[in-house]
Amino acid sequence: MSQFSNPTHSIPEISIRAPSSISTSTSNDNTKIPSHPPPPTTFLTSSPWSVTYSTLPIWRSKRNVKITYQSLPQGFLDDQVTYQTCQGGSVKTVHGVDRPVFMSGQRQDLDKHGNANSDSDAEAGSWAYHWRGKGWLMIASSKWEVLGYGSVPGDADGGGGGMGDEGQSIDWAVTYFAKTLFTPEGIDIYSRPSAKLPATLVEQIKKGLKATGDESFQRLVGDLFLVTHDEG
């Protein structure tokens, strides 16, 4: 599930794993334990992401939602979300820190706190993270996971549709947020450099999410909506 290089610029079937919260009895074993590695830290941090689709109610009244990750020691991430309301106004910011949650068998070199001991382990990334807010949001926390990621040609739908040049790839990622006391569980689809994704890729992502086999999760996938962005 790394970068695609299909000469016809079509989008092959992609691989999406199930959230760890879905029981093995209801999920496809192939989606529960991925055979490919998690996204490297550099993939997450190389440039900002646009939240293109979401099921989270908070983003229905927001626009230009972007997430910027920056590397911290031991695989931690500085996590900054920016957005505006659909009515206008200044840019709002939510700032936090993500601690990697290493799954069974993913890491061999961990310290007593479960953190990566080596730079190479930290740079290899993780499927799951525990978010903790900064400042007045320090009391808030949540768990999120990467369910899938990759890259497609900028004109994967044929002609590009303004999403990217032929030589420029479009990165995508799918994240899942566990339910908290204040927020419901949810799914986000990220993209960069554009806030647009090829329609065929969006359909492949939805297909992969529904393939987990969990009925409640499939219903959640049906709630995905397009997040408003000024560009395009």
Coordinates of N, CA and C in Angstrom, one line a residue:
M1 N 0.8 -1.2 0.0 CA 0.0 0.0 0.0 C 0.9 1.2 0.0
S2 N 2.0 1.2 -0.6 CA 2.8 2.3 -0.8 C 2.4 3.0 -2.1
Q3 N 3.3 3.8 -2.7 CA 2.9 4.6 -3.9 C 2.6 3.7 -5.0
F4 N 1.5 4.0 -5.7 CA 1.1 3.3 -6.9 C 1.8 3.8 -8.1
S5 N 2.1 3.0 -9.1 CA 2.7 3.4 -10.3 C 2.1 2.7 -11.5
N6 N 0.7 2.7 -11.5 CA 0.0 2.1 -12.6 C 0.1 2.9 -13.8
P7 N 0.6 2.4 -15.0 CA 0.8 3.3 -16.1 C -0.5 3.8 -16.7
T8 N -1.6 3.2 -16.5 CA -2.9 3.6 -17.0 C -3.5 4.7 -16.1
H9 N -2.9 4.9 -15.0 CA -3.4 5.9 -14.0 C -4.8 5.5 -13.4
S10 N -5.1 4.2 -13.5 CA -6.3 3.7 -12.8 C -5.9 3.4 -11.4
I11 N -6.9 3.3 -10.5 CA -6.6 3.1 -9.1 C -6.9 1.6 -8.8
P12 N -5.9 0.9 -8.4 CA -6.1 -0.5 -8.0 C -6.9 -0.7 -6.7
E13 N -7.3 -1.8 -6.4 CA -8.0 -2.1 -5.1 C -7.1 -1.8 -4.0
I14 N -7.5 -1.0 -3.0 CA -6.6 -0.7 -1.9 C -6.9 -1.5 -0.7
S15 N -6.0 -1.5 0.3 CA -6.1 -2.3 1.5 C -6.4 -1.4 2.7
I16 N -7.5 -1.7 3.4 CA -7.9 -1.0 4.6 C -8.0 -1.9 5.7
R17 N -7.4 -1.6 6.8 CA -7.5 -2.5 8.0 C -8.7 -2.1 8.9
A18 N -9.1 -3.0 9.7 CA -10.2 -2.6 10.7 C -9.6 -2.0 11.9
P19 N -10.4 -1.1 12.5 CA -10.0 -0.5 13.8 C -9.8 -1.6 14.8
S20 N -8.9 -1.4 15.8 CA -8.6 -2.4 16.8 C -9.8 -2.7 17.7
S21 N -10.7 -1.7 17.8 CA -11.9 -1.8 18.6 C -12.9 -2.8 18.1
I22 N -12.8 -3.2 16.8 CA -13.7 -4.1 16.2 C -13.3 -5.5 16.6
S23 N -14.2 -6.3 17.1 CA -13.8 -7.7 17.6 C -13.4 -8.5 16.4
T24 N -12.5 -9.5 16.6 CA -12.1 -10.4 15.6 C -13.2 -11.2 15.0
S25 N -14.2 -11.5 15.8 CA -15.3 -12.3 15.4 C -16.2 -11.6 14.3
T26 N -16.2 -10.3 14.3 CA -17.0 -9.6 13.3 C -16.2 -9.0 12.2
S27 N -14.9 -9.0 12.3 CA -14.0 -8.4 11.3 C -13.3 -9.4 10.4
N28 N -13.0 -9.1 9.2 CA -12.2 -9.9 8.3 C -10.8 -10.0 8.9
D29 N -10.3 -11.2 9.1 CA -8.9 -11.3 9.6 C -7.9 -10.6 8.8
N30 N -8.1 -10.5 7.5 CA -7.1 -9.9 6.6 C -7.1 -8.4 6.8
T31 N -8.2 -7.8 7.3 CA -8.2 -6.4 7.6 C -7.9 -6.1 9.0
K32 N -7.9 -7.1 9.9 CA -7.6 -6.9 11.3 C -6.1 -6.7 11.5
I33 N -5.3 -7.6 10.9 CA -3.8 -7.5 11.0 C -3.2 -7.3 9.7
P34 N -2.8 -6.1 9.4 CA -2.2 -5.8 8.0 C -0.9 -6.4 7.8
S35 N -0.7 -6.8 6.6 CA 0.6 -7.5 6.2 C 1.7 -6.4 5.9
H36 N 1.2 -5.2 5.6 CA 2.1 -4.1 5.2 C 2.5 -3.3 6.5
P37 N 3.5 -2.5 6.4 CA 3.9 -1.7 7.6 C 3.1 -0.5 7.8
P38 N 3.1 0.1 9.0 CA 2.3 1.3 9.2 C 2.9 2.5 8.5
P39 N 2.2 3.6 8.3 CA 2.8 4.8 7.6 C 4.1 5.3 8.4
P40 N 5.2 5.4 7.6 CA 6.3 6.0 8.3 C 6.0 7.4 8.8
T41 N 6.8 7.8 9.9 CA 6.6 9.1 10.5 C 6.7 10.2 9.4
T42 N 7.7 10.0 8.5 CA 7.9 11.0 7.5 C 6.7 11.2 6.5
F43 N 5.9 10.1 6.3 CA 4.8 10.2 5.5 C 3.7 11.1 6.1
L44 N 3.6 11.0 7.4 CA 2.6 11.8 8.1 C 3.0 13.3 8.3
T45 N 4.4 13.5 8.4 CA 4.8 14.8 8.8 C 5.4 15.6 7.6
S46 N 5.5 15.1 6.4 CA 6.2 15.8 5.3 C 5.5 17.1 4.9
S47 N 4.2 17.2 5.0 CA 3.4 18.4 4.7 C 2.0 18.3 5.3
P48 N 1.3 19.5 5.4 CA 0.0 19.4 6.0 C -1.0 18.6 5.2
W49 N -2.0 18.1 5.9 CA -3.1 17.4 5.4 C -4.4 18.2 5.4
S50 N -5.3 18.0 4.4 CA -6.6 18.5 4.4 C -7.6 17.4 4.8
V51 N -8.5 17.7 5.7 CA -9.6 16.7 6.0 C -10.6 16.9 4.9
T52 N -10.7 15.9 4.0 CA -11.5 16.0 2.8 C -12.9 15.4 3.1
Y53 N -13.0 14.3 3.8 CA -14.3 13.7 4.1 C -14.2 13.3 5.6
S54 N -15.4 13.3 6.2 CA -15.5 13.0 7.7 C -16.9 12.5 8.0
T55 N -16.9 11.8 9.2 CA -18.2 11.5 9.8 C -18.4 12.2 11.1
L56 N -17.4 13.0 11.5 CA -17.5 13.7 12.8 C -18.3 14.9 12.7
P57 N -19.4 15.0 13.5 CA -20.3 16.1 13.4 C -19.7 17.5 13.5
I58 N -18.6 17.6 14.3 CA -17.9 18.9 14.5 C -17.5 19.6 13.2
W59 N -17.2 18.8 12.2 CA -16.7 19.4 10.9 C -17.8 19.8 10.0
R60 N -19.0 19.5 10.3 CA -20.1 19.9 9.4 C -20.3 21.4 9.3
S61 N -20.0 22.1 10.3 CA -20.1 23.5 10.3 C -18.8 24.3 10.2
K62 N -17.7 23.5 9.8 CA -16.4 24.1 9.7 C -15.9 23.9 8.2
R63 N -14.9 24.7 7.9 CA -14.3 24.7 6.5 C -12.8 24.8 6.7
N64 N -12.1 24.4 5.6 CA -10.6 24.5 5.5 C -10.0 23.8 6.7
V65 N -10.5 22.6 7.0 CA -9.9 21.8 8.1 C -8.6 21.2 7.7
K66 N -7.5 21.5 8.4 CA -6.2 21.0 8.0 C -5.5 20.5 9.3
I67 N -4.7 19.5 9.1 CA -3.9 18.9 10.2 C -2.4 18.8 9.8
T68 N -1.6 19.3 10.7 CA -0.2 19.3 10.5 C 0.5 18.5 11.6
Y69 N 1.3 17.5 11.2 CA 2.0 16.7 12.2 C 3.5 17.1 12.1
Q70 N 4.2 17.1 13.2 CA 5.6 17.3 13.2 C 6.3 16.3 14.2
S71 N 7.4 15.8 13.8 CA 8.1 14.8 14.5 C 8.6 15.3 15.9
L72 N 8.5 14.4 16.9 CA 9.0 14.6 18.2 C 9.8 13.4 18.6
P73 N 10.6 13.5 19.6 CA 11.4 12.3 20.0 C 10.6 11.1 20.3
Q74 N 11.1 9.9 20.1 CA 10.5 8.6 20.4 C 9.2 8.3 19.6
G75 N 9.1 8.9 18.5 CA 8.0 8.6 17.6 C 6.7 9.4 17.9
F76 N 6.8 10.3 18.9 CA 5.7 11.2 19.3 C 5.5 12.2 18.1
L77 N 4.3 12.7 18.0 CA 4.0 13.7 17.0 C 3.4 15.0 17.6
D78 N 3.8 16.1 17.2 CA 3.1 17.4 17.5 C 1.9 17.5 16.5
D79 N 0.7 17.7 17.0 CA -0.5 17.6 16.3 C -1.2 18.9 16.3
Q80 N -1.3 19.6 15.2 CA -2.0 20.9 15.1 C -3.1 20.9 14.1
V81 N -4.4 21.1 14.5 CA -5.5 21.2 13.7 C -5.9 22.7 13.5
T82 N -6.2 23.1 12.3 CA -6.6 24.5 12.0 C -7.9 24.4 11.2
Y83 N -8.8 25.4 11.5 CA -10.1 25.4 10.7 C -10.7 26.8 10.9
Q84 N -11.7 27.0 10.1 CA -12.6 28.2 10.2 C -14.0 27.7 10.2
T85 N -14.9 28.6 10.7 CA -16.3 28.2 10.6 C -16.8 28.5 9.2
C86 N -17.9 27.9 8.8 CA -18.5 28.1 7.5 C -19.0 29.5 7.3
Q87 N -19.3 30.2 8.4 CA -19.8 31.6 8.3 C -18.7 32.6 8.2
G88 N -17.4 32.2 8.3 CA -16.3 33.1 8.2 C -15.5 33.2 9.5
G89 N -14.8 34.2 9.6 CA -14.0 34.5 10.9 C -12.6 34.0 10.8
S90 N -11.9 34.1 11.9 CA -10.5 33.9 12.0 C -10.2 32.3 12.0
V91 N -9.0 32.0 11.8 CA -8.5 30.6 11.9 C -8.4 30.1 13.3
K92 N -9.1 29.0 13.7 CA -9.0 28.5 15.0 C -8.0 27.3 15.0
T93 N -7.4 27.1 16.2 CA -6.4 26.1 16.3 C -6.6 25.2 17.5
V94 N -6.4 23.9 17.3 CA -6.5 22.9 18.3 C -5.1 22.2 18.3
H95 N -4.4 22.2 19.5 CA -3.0 21.8 19.5 C -2.9 20.6 20.5
G96 N -2.2 19.6 20.1 CA -2.0 18.4 21.0 C -0.7 17.7 20.7
V97 N -0.5 16.6 21.4 CA 0.6 15.7 21.2 C 0.1 14.3 21.0
D98 N 0.6 13.5 20.0 CA 0.3 12.1 19.8 C 1.4 11.2 20.3
R99 N 1.0 10.3 21.2 CA 2.0 9.3 21.6 C 1.7 8.0 20.9
P100 N 2.7 7.4 20.2 CA 2.4 6.1 19.5 C 2.0 5.0 20.4
V101 N 1.1 4.2 19.9 CA 0.6 3.0 20.6 C 1.0 1.8 19.8
F102 N 2.1 1.2 20.2 CA 2.6 0.1 19.3 C 1.8 -1.2 19.6
M103 N 1.4 -1.8 18.5 CA 0.6 -3.0 18.6 C 1.5 -4.2 18.8
S104 N 0.9 -5.3 19.3 CA 1.6 -6.5 19.5 C 2.3 -7.0 18.3
G105 N 3.6 -7.2 18.5 CA 4.5 -7.7 17.4 C 5.0 -6.6 16.5
Q106 N 4.6 -5.4 16.7 CA 5.0 -4.3 15.8 C 6.4 -3.8 16.2
R107 N 6.7 -3.8 17.5 CA 8.0 -3.3 18.0 C 8.6 -4.3 18.9
Q108 N 9.9 -4.5 18.8 CA 10.7 -5.3 19.6 C 11.5 -4.5 20.6
D109 N 11.8 -3.3 20.3 CA 12.8 -2.4 21.1 C 12.0 -1.3 21.7
L110 N 11.3 -1.6 22.9 CA 10.6 -0.6 23.6 C 11.1 -0.4 25.0
D111 N 11.0 0.8 25.5 CA 11.4 1.0 26.9 C 10.3 0.6 27.9
K112 N 10.5 0.8 29.2 CA 9.5 0.3 30.1 C 8.1 1.1 30.0
H113 N 8.1 2.2 29.3 CA 6.9 2.9 29.1 C 6.2 2.6 27.8
G114 N 6.8 1.7 27.1 CA 6.2 1.3 25.8 C 6.6 2.2 24.7
N115 N 7.6 3.0 24.8 CA 8.0 3.9 23.8 C 9.2 3.4 23.0
A116 N 9.4 3.8 21.8 CA 10.5 3.3 21.0 C 11.8 3.8 21.5
N117 N 12.7 2.8 21.6 CA 14.1 3.1 22.1 C 15.0 3.7 21.1
S118 N 14.8 3.3 19.8 CA 15.7 3.7 18.8 C 15.1 4.7 17.8
D119 N 15.9 5.5 17.1 CA 15.4 6.4 16.1 C 14.7 5.7 15.0
S120 N 15.3 4.6 14.6 CA 14.8 3.8 13.4 C 13.4 3.3 13.7
D121 N 13.2 2.8 15.0 CA 11.8 2.3 15.4 C 10.9 3.5 15.4
A122 N 11.3 4.6 15.9 CA 10.4 5.8 16.0 C 10.0 6.3 14.6
E123 N 11.0 6.3 13.6 CA 10.7 6.8 12.3 C 9.9 5.8 11.5
A124 N 9.8 4.5 11.9 CA 9.0 3.5 11.2 C 7.5 3.8 11.4
G125 N 7.1 4.5 12.4 CA 5.7 4.9 12.6 C 4.9 3.9 13.3
S126 N 3.6 4.2 13.5 CA 2.7 3.3 14.2 C 1.3 3.4 13.6
W127 N 0.5 2.3 13.8 CA -0.9 2.4 13.3 C -1.7 3.2 14.2
A128 N -1.4 3.3 15.5 CA -2.3 3.9 16.5 C -1.6 4.9 17.3
Y129 N -2.3 5.9 17.8 CA -1.8 7.0 18.6 C -2.8 7.4 19.7
H130 N -2.2 7.9 20.8 CA -3.0 8.4 21.9 C -2.8 9.9 21.9
W131 N -3.9 10.7 21.7 CA -3.8 12.1 21.6 C -4.1 12.8 22.9
R132 N -3.3 13.8 23.3 CA -3.5 14.5 24.5 C -3.4 16.0 24.2
G133 N -4.4 16.8 24.6 CA -4.4 18.2 24.2 C -3.4 19.0 25.0
K134 N -3.0 20.2 24.4 CA -2.1 21.1 25.1 C -2.9 22.3 25.7
G135 N -2.3 23.0 26.6 CA -2.9 24.1 27.2 C -4.2 23.8 28.0
W136 N -5.2 24.6 27.7 CA -6.5 24.3 28.4 C -7.1 23.0 28.0
L137 N -6.6 22.4 26.9 CA -7.2 21.1 26.4 C -6.4 19.9 27.0
M138 N -5.5 20.2 28.0 CA -4.7 19.1 28.5 C -5.5 18.0 29.1
I139 N -6.7 18.3 29.6 CA -7.6 17.3 30.2 C -8.2 16.4 29.2
A140 N -8.2 16.8 27.9 CA -8.8 16.0 26.9 C -7.9 15.0 26.3
S141 N -8.4 13.9 25.9 CA -7.5 12.8 25.3 C -8.4 11.9 24.4
S142 N -7.8 11.3 23.5 CA -8.5 10.4 22.6 C -7.5 9.4 22.0
K143 N -8.0 8.3 21.4 CA -7.2 7.4 20.6 C -7.6 7.5 19.2
W144 N -6.6 7.5 18.3 CA -6.9 7.4 16.9 C -6.0 6.5 16.2
E145 N -6.4 6.0 15.0 CA -5.7 5.0 14.3 C -5.6 5.3 12.8
V146 N -4.6 4.9 12.2 CA -4.5 4.9 10.7 C -5.0 3.6 10.2
L147 N -6.0 3.7 9.3 CA -6.6 2.5 8.7 C -6.1 2.2 7.3
G148 N -5.6 3.2 6.7 CA -5.0 2.9 5.3 C -4.3 4.2 4.9
Y149 N -3.4 4.1 3.9 CA -2.7 5.2 3.4 C -2.1 4.9 2.0
G150 N -1.7 5.9 1.3 CA -1.0 5.6 0.0 C -0.9 6.9 -0.8
S151 N -0.6 6.7 -2.1 CA -0.5 7.7 -3.1 C -1.0 7.3 -4.4
V152 N -1.6 8.2 -5.2 CA -2.1 7.9 -6.5 C -1.6 9.0 -7.5
P153 N -1.6 8.8 -8.8 CA -1.2 9.8 -9.7 C -2.2 11.0 -9.6
G154 N -1.7 12.2 -9.9 CA -2.5 13.4 -9.8 C -3.7 13.4 -10.8
D155 N -3.6 12.7 -11.9 CA -4.7 12.6 -12.8 C -5.3 11.2 -12.9
A156 N -5.4 10.6 -11.7 CA -5.9 9.2 -11.6 C -7.3 9.0 -12.2
D157 N -8.1 10.1 -12.2 CA -9.5 10.0 -12.7 C -9.5 10.3 -14.2
G158 N -8.3 10.6 -14.8 CA -8.3 10.9 -16.2 C -8.4 12.4 -16.4
G159 N -7.3 13.1 -16.7 CA -7.4 14.5 -16.9 C -7.1 15.3 -15.7
G160 N -7.1 14.7 -14.5 CA -6.7 15.4 -13.3 C -7.8 16.1 -12.6
G161 N -8.8 16.7 -13.3 CA -9.9 17.4 -12.7 C -9.4 18.5 -11.8
G162 N -8.2 19.1 -12.0 CA -7.7 20.1 -11.2 C -7.1 19.7 -9.9
M163 N -7.0 18.3 -9.7 CA -6.5 17.8 -8.5 C -5.0 17.7 -8.4
G164 N -4.3 17.6 -9.6 CA -2.9 17.6 -9.6 C -2.4 17.4 -11.0
D165 N -1.1 17.7 -11.2 CA -0.5 17.5 -12.5 C -0.1 16.0 -12.6
E166 N 0.1 15.6 -13.9 CA 0.5 14.2 -14.1 C 1.7 13.7 -13.3
G167 N 2.6 14.6 -13.2 CA 3.9 14.2 -12.4 C 3.7 14.4 -10.9
Q168 N 2.6 14.9 -10.5 CA 2.4 15.1 -9.0 C 1.5 14.1 -8.4
S169 N 1.9 13.4 -7.4 CA 1.0 12.4 -6.8 C 0.1 13.1 -5.7
I170 N -1.0 12.4 -5.5 CA -1.9 12.8 -4.4 C -1.8 11.8 -3.3
D171 N -1.4 12.2 -2.1 CA -1.4 11.4 -0.9 C -2.7 11.3 -0.2
W172 N -3.1 10.1 0.3 CA -4.3 10.0 1.1 C -4.1 9.2 2.3
A173 N -4.9 9.3 3.3 CA -4.9 8.5 4.5 C -6.3 8.5 5.1
V174 N -6.6 7.4 5.8 CA -7.9 7.2 6.4 C -7.6 7.0 7.9
T175 N -8.2 7.8 8.8 CA -8.0 7.7 10.2 C -9.4 7.4 10.9
Y176 N -9.3 6.7 12.0 CA -10.4 6.3 12.8 C -10.2 6.9 14.2
F177 N -11.3 7.5 14.8 CA -11.2 8.1 16.1 C -12.2 7.4 17.0
A178 N -11.7 6.8 18.1 CA -12.5 6.1 19.1 C -13.4 7.0 19.8
K179 N -14.5 6.5 20.3 CA -15.5 7.3 21.0 C -14.9 7.8 22.4
T180 N -15.2 9.0 22.7 CA -14.8 9.6 24.0 C -16.0 10.0 24.8
L181 N -15.8 10.6 26.0 CA -17.0 11.1 26.8 C -17.7 12.3 26.0
F182 N -16.9 13.0 25.2 CA -17.4 14.2 24.6 C -17.7 14.1 23.1
T183 N -17.1 13.1 22.4 CA -17.2 13.0 21.0 C -17.6 11.5 20.6
P184 N -18.3 11.4 19.5 CA -18.6 10.0 19.0 C -17.4 9.4 18.2
E185 N -17.5 8.1 17.9 CA -16.4 7.6 17.1 C -16.6 8.2 15.7
G186 N -15.5 8.2 14.9 CA -15.6 8.8 13.6 C -14.5 8.4 12.7
I187 N -14.7 8.7 11.4 CA -13.7 8.5 10.4 C -13.3 9.8 9.7
D188 N -12.1 10.0 9.4 CA -11.6 11.1 8.5 C -10.9 10.5 7.3
I189 N -11.0 11.2 6.2 CA -10.2 10.9 5.0 C -9.3 12.1 4.8
Y190 N -8.0 12.0 4.8 CA -7.1 13.1 4.5 C -6.6 13.1 3.1
S191 N -6.2 14.2 2.6 CA -5.6 14.3 1.3 C -4.5 15.4 1.3
R192 N -3.6 15.4 0.3 CA -2.7 16.4 0.1 C -2.0 16.2 -1.3
P193 N -1.5 17.2 -2.0 CA -1.5 18.6 -1.6 C -2.9 19.3 -1.8
S194 N -3.8 18.7 -2.5 CA -5.1 19.3 -2.8 C -6.1 18.8 -1.7
A195 N -7.2 19.5 -1.6 CA -8.3 19.1 -0.7 C -9.3 18.3 -1.5
K196 N -8.9 17.8 -2.7 CA -9.8 17.0 -3.5 C -9.2 15.6 -3.7
L197 N -10.0 14.6 -3.8 CA -9.6 13.3 -4.1 C -10.3 12.7 -5.3
P198 N -9.7 11.9 -6.1 CA -10.3 11.3 -7.3 C -11.6 10.5 -6.8
A199 N -12.7 10.6 -7.5 CA -13.9 9.9 -7.1 C -13.7 8.4 -7.0
T200 N -12.9 7.9 -7.9 CA -12.7 6.4 -7.9 C -11.9 6.0 -6.7
L201 N -11.0 6.9 -6.2 CA -10.3 6.6 -5.0 C -11.2 6.6 -3.8
V202 N -12.1 7.6 -3.7 CA -13.0 7.7 -2.6 C -13.9 6.4 -2.5
E203 N -14.3 6.0 -3.7 CA -15.2 4.8 -3.7 C -14.4 3.5 -3.3
Q204 N -13.1 3.5 -3.7 CA -12.3 2.3 -3.3 C -12.1 2.4 -1.7
I205 N -11.9 3.6 -1.2 CA -11.7 3.7 0.3 C -13.0 3.2 1.0
K206 N -14.1 3.7 0.5 CA -15.4 3.3 1.1 C -15.6 1.8 1.0
K207 N -15.2 1.2 -0.1 CA -15.4 -0.2 -0.3 C -14.5 -1.0 0.7
G208 N -13.2 -0.5 0.9 CA -12.3 -1.1 1.8 C -12.8 -1.0 3.2
L209 N -13.3 0.1 3.6 CA -13.8 0.3 5.0 C -15.0 -0.6 5.2
K210 N -15.9 -0.8 4.3 CA -17.1 -1.7 4.5 C -16.7 -3.1 4.5
A211 N -15.5 -3.5 4.0 CA -15.1 -4.9 3.9 C -14.6 -5.4 5.3
T212 N -14.6 -4.5 6.3 CA -14.2 -5.0 7.6 C -15.2 -6.0 8.2
G213 N -16.5 -6.0 7.7 CA -17.5 -7.0 8.1 C -18.3 -6.6 9.3
D214 N -18.0 -5.5 10.0 CA -18.7 -5.1 11.2 C -19.9 -4.1 10.8
E215 N -21.1 -4.5 11.1 CA -22.3 -3.8 10.7 C -22.3 -2.3 11.2
S216 N -22.0 -2.1 12.4 CA -22.1 -0.8 13.0 C -21.0 0.1 12.3
F217 N -19.9 -0.5 12.0 CA -18.8 0.3 11.4 C -19.2 0.6 9.9
Q218 N -19.9 -0.3 9.3 CA -20.4 -0.1 7.9 C -21.4 1.0 7.9
R219 N -22.2 1.1 8.9 CA -23.2 2.2 8.9 C -22.4 3.6 9.1
L220 N -21.4 3.5 9.9 CA -20.6 4.7 10.1 C -20.0 5.2 8.8
V221 N -19.5 4.3 8.0 CA -18.9 4.6 6.7 C -20.0 5.4 5.8
G222 N -21.2 4.9 5.9 CA -22.3 5.6 5.2 C -22.6 7.0 5.6
D223 N -22.0 7.4 6.7 CA -22.2 8.8 7.2 C -21.1 9.8 6.7
L224 N -20.2 9.3 5.9 CA -19.1 10.2 5.4 C -19.7 11.3 4.6
F225 N -19.3 12.5 4.9 CA -19.7 13.7 4.1 C -18.5 14.5 3.7
L226 N -18.7 15.3 2.6 CA -17.6 16.1 2.1 C -17.4 17.4 3.0
V227 N -16.2 17.6 3.4 CA -15.8 18.7 4.2 C -15.5 19.9 3.3
T228 N -16.1 21.1 3.7 CA -15.9 22.3 2.9 C -14.5 22.9 2.9
H229 N -14.0 23.1 1.7 CA -12.7 23.8 1.5 C -12.9 24.9 0.5
D230 N -12.2 26.0 0.7 CA -12.3 27.2 -0.2 C -11.7 26.9 -1.5
E231 N -10.6 26.1 -1.6 CA -9.9 25.9 -2.8 C -10.8 25.1 -3.8
G232 N -10.6 25.5 -5.1 CA -11.4 24.8 -6.1 C -12.8 25.3 -6.2

